[in-house]
Amino acid sequence: MSLTLHFEYPNQTSDRRPYEHFVKAALAPTLAEDTTATHVIFSGNFDRSVNDRLASPDRAFRSTHRAGAGLTVAKTMKSPRGVNCSDIIVNRPLLTPDLTRVRVGGMSGSAPRFLAHEFLHAGIRRRGEPSTPGDTDRTFWSTRAWRTLDEHRVERALCRTWPQDVDYIGDYADFGTDFVRGLRETRGDVAQHVLGRFPSLCEKLAYAFAAAGVTDPVAAAHRLPRPSALRRDGLVPVAVAESLLAAPDALTPAPAEELVAHADRIRCALQSWLRDLGYTVEMFDEGMVGVFSV
């Protein structure tokens, strides 16, 4: 196997062969022909390994950094080895001893599938396609749009060959209901609630539409659970489905200008969605963010 494996904290393991088999199983559905641009790092201290590679030392990463997102299983990062190279950091303590499953709280999922998801992120970078906003366009909304697009492209490609074994649709429904309940009941800082949880809501929606397994946006929306709370509060957003499902999946190469156009449409759809839920996020000078009811 040409792909390079590393171990950190501790920096060695008694037997590398199970990890090599694990990685091969994850590579199979990603159609990766060139793996030389990707390194996989199995870390016993995930947060430390991620922070070691952050360009800004003051940006302390924590694996539970986003409300409702749960622990991070793995993370694909830019590598100093080259502009299109990636380092995939795997949160080793979350793997079962036989490396087949990930267990986080009450959730259990296929460990190779989680890694396959990261290989698809690395594939996007290897092709040189954008997956984040430019340095001069890192606003709340552009960041949300690119993150939602990137996660949806990857998960939709993976769902074609490897059906998910985590209930992404149910996870979205539960989280969405809690999100709206929080909007209604929060007596304190509504801005903190929106800014802290809306990013996770967007990502969970991206996963849910991918797991729906259809390309028609109306059909995809109908596959999401529709309890009265979701219908009443607009948490089955067809416009977001339209903008996501129009984009190519992660196994389909796309020119940068096409992806930029998709991200822009997703940004507008997400803004309209939050507005329908009763709030808007505005950007001000020097990066200040404000949340307002509408």
mmCIF file of N, CA and C in Angstrom, residues 4 11 15 19 26 31 34 53 57 65 111 113-114 121 125 128 145 155 159 191 200 202 225 236-237 250 256 279 291:
data_model
loop_
_atom_site.group_PDB
_atom_site.id
_atom_site.type_symbol
_atom_site.label_atom_id
_atom_site.label_comp_id
_atom_site.label_asym_id
_atom_site.label_seq_id
_atom_site.Cartn_x
_atom_site.Cartn_y
_atom_site.Cartn_z
ATOM 1 N N THR A 4 0.755 6.446 3.120
ATOM 2 C CA THR A 4 1.604 6.496 4.303
ATOM 3 C C THR A 4 0.767 6.589 5.581
ATOM 4 N N ASN A 11 3.591 7.449 19.348
ATOM 5 C CA ASN A 11 3.995 7.514 17.948
ATOM 6 C C ASN A 11 4.348 6.156 17.361
ATOM 7 N N ASP A 15 1.490 -3.454 16.153
ATOM 8 C CA ASP A 15 1.188 -4.182 14.929
ATOM 9 C C ASP A 15 0.446 -3.247 13.974
ATOM 10 N N TYR A 19 -4.263 -1.846 11.004
ATOM 11 C CA TYR A 19 -4.515 -0.491 10.531
ATOM 12 C C TYR A 19 -4.412 -0.411 9.016
ATOM 13 N N ALA A 26 -11.357 1.281 3.768
ATOM 14 C CA ALA A 26 -11.911 2.625 3.607
ATOM 15 C C ALA A 26 -11.647 3.182 2.215
ATOM 16 N N LEU A 31 -12.632 5.215 -4.903
ATOM 17 C CA LEU A 31 -12.053 5.207 -6.247
ATOM 18 C C LEU A 31 -10.758 5.998 -6.311
ATOM 19 N N ASP A 34 -4.619 7.728 -6.774
ATOM 20 C CA ASP A 34 -3.355 8.280 -6.294
ATOM 21 C C ASP A 34 -3.495 8.616 -4.817
ATOM 22 N N ARG A 53 -1.159 21.158 13.815
ATOM 23 C CA ARG A 53 -1.144 21.453 12.383
ATOM 24 C C ARG A 53 -1.897 22.726 12.009
ATOM 25 N N PRO A 57 -1.598 29.366 15.936
ATOM 26 C CA PRO A 57 -1.477 28.687 17.228
ATOM 27 C C PRO A 57 -2.540 29.092 18.237
ATOM 28 N N HIS A 65 -16.018 21.121 19.800
ATOM 29 C CA HIS A 65 -16.062 22.580 19.674
ATOM 30 C C HIS A 65 -17.388 23.116 19.177
ATOM 31 N N ALA A 111 -16.352 2.165 11.240
ATOM 32 C CA ALA A 111 -15.118 2.952 11.289
ATOM 33 C C ALA A 111 -14.519 3.158 9.896
ATOM 34 N N ARG A 113 -16.041 3.400 7.153
ATOM 35 C CA ARG A 113 -16.867 4.357 6.418
ATOM 36 C C ARG A 113 -16.540 5.787 6.828
ATOM 37 N N PHE A 114 -16.325 6.021 8.108
ATOM 38 C CA PHE A 114 -15.924 7.351 8.547
ATOM 39 C C PHE A 114 -14.621 7.767 7.866
ATOM 40 N N HIS A 121 -12.928 13.795 1.010
ATOM 41 C CA HIS A 121 -12.493 15.182 1.209
ATOM 42 C C HIS A 121 -11.088 15.382 0.636
ATOM 43 N N ARG A 125 -9.454 17.880 -2.559
ATOM 44 C CA ARG A 125 -8.254 18.720 -2.485
ATOM 45 C C ARG A 125 -7.210 18.267 -3.503
ATOM 46 N N GLY A 128 -7.606 19.742 -6.713
ATOM 47 C CA GLY A 128 -7.446 21.192 -6.728
ATOM 48 C C GLY A 128 -8.747 21.957 -6.726
ATOM 49 N N ALA A 145 -21.955 28.078 3.814
ATOM 50 C CA ALA A 145 -22.317 27.554 2.491
ATOM 51 C C ALA A 145 -21.281 26.557 1.988
ATOM 52 N N GLU A 155 -20.718 13.135 1.268
ATOM 53 C CA GLU A 155 -21.623 12.107 1.781
ATOM 54 C C GLU A 155 -22.520 11.555 0.672
ATOM 55 N N CYS A 159 -22.699 7.618 -0.207
ATOM 56 C CA CYS A 159 -23.971 6.895 -0.115
ATOM 57 C C CYS A 159 -24.270 6.087 -1.371
ATOM 58 N N ALA A 191 -28.497 34.900 20.317
ATOM 59 C CA ALA A 191 -27.398 34.938 19.352
ATOM 60 C C ALA A 191 -26.443 33.771 19.580
ATOM 61 N N SER A 200 -24.133 23.405 12.938
ATOM 62 C CA SER A 200 -24.356 21.959 13.030
ATOM 63 C C SER A 200 -25.655 21.562 12.342
ATOM 64 N N CYS A 202 -26.945 22.955 9.710
ATOM 65 C CA CYS A 202 -26.674 22.946 8.271
ATOM 66 C C CYS A 202 -25.969 21.668 7.858
ATOM 67 N N PRO A 225 -38.162 13.115 8.046
ATOM 68 C CA PRO A 225 -39.320 12.978 8.942
ATOM 69 C C PRO A 225 -40.117 14.275 8.968
ATOM 70 N N VAL A 236 -38.102 21.514 6.905
ATOM 71 C CA VAL A 236 -37.934 20.647 5.745
ATOM 72 C C VAL A 236 -37.787 21.585 4.543
ATOM 73 N N PRO A 237 -36.620 22.196 4.373
ATOM 74 C CA PRO A 237 -36.447 23.290 3.419
ATOM 75 C C PRO A 237 -36.152 22.798 2.000
ATOM 76 N N ALA A 250 -18.866 14.259 -4.730
ATOM 77 C CA ALA A 250 -17.412 14.358 -4.583
ATOM 78 C C ALA A 250 -16.639 13.476 -5.548
ATOM 79 N N ALA A 256 -13.769 25.128 -10.792
ATOM 80 C CA ALA A 256 -13.901 25.991 -9.620
ATOM 81 C C ALA A 256 -15.059 26.957 -9.753
ATOM 82 N N TYR A 279 -34.953 34.562 12.132
ATOM 83 C CA TYR A 279 -33.730 35.271 12.505
ATOM 84 C C TYR A 279 -32.865 35.535 11.286
ATOM 85 N N VAL A 291 -26.934 38.803 15.482
ATOM 86 C CA VAL A 291 -28.117 37.997 15.210
ATOM 87 C C VAL A 291 -29.338 38.815 15.584
#
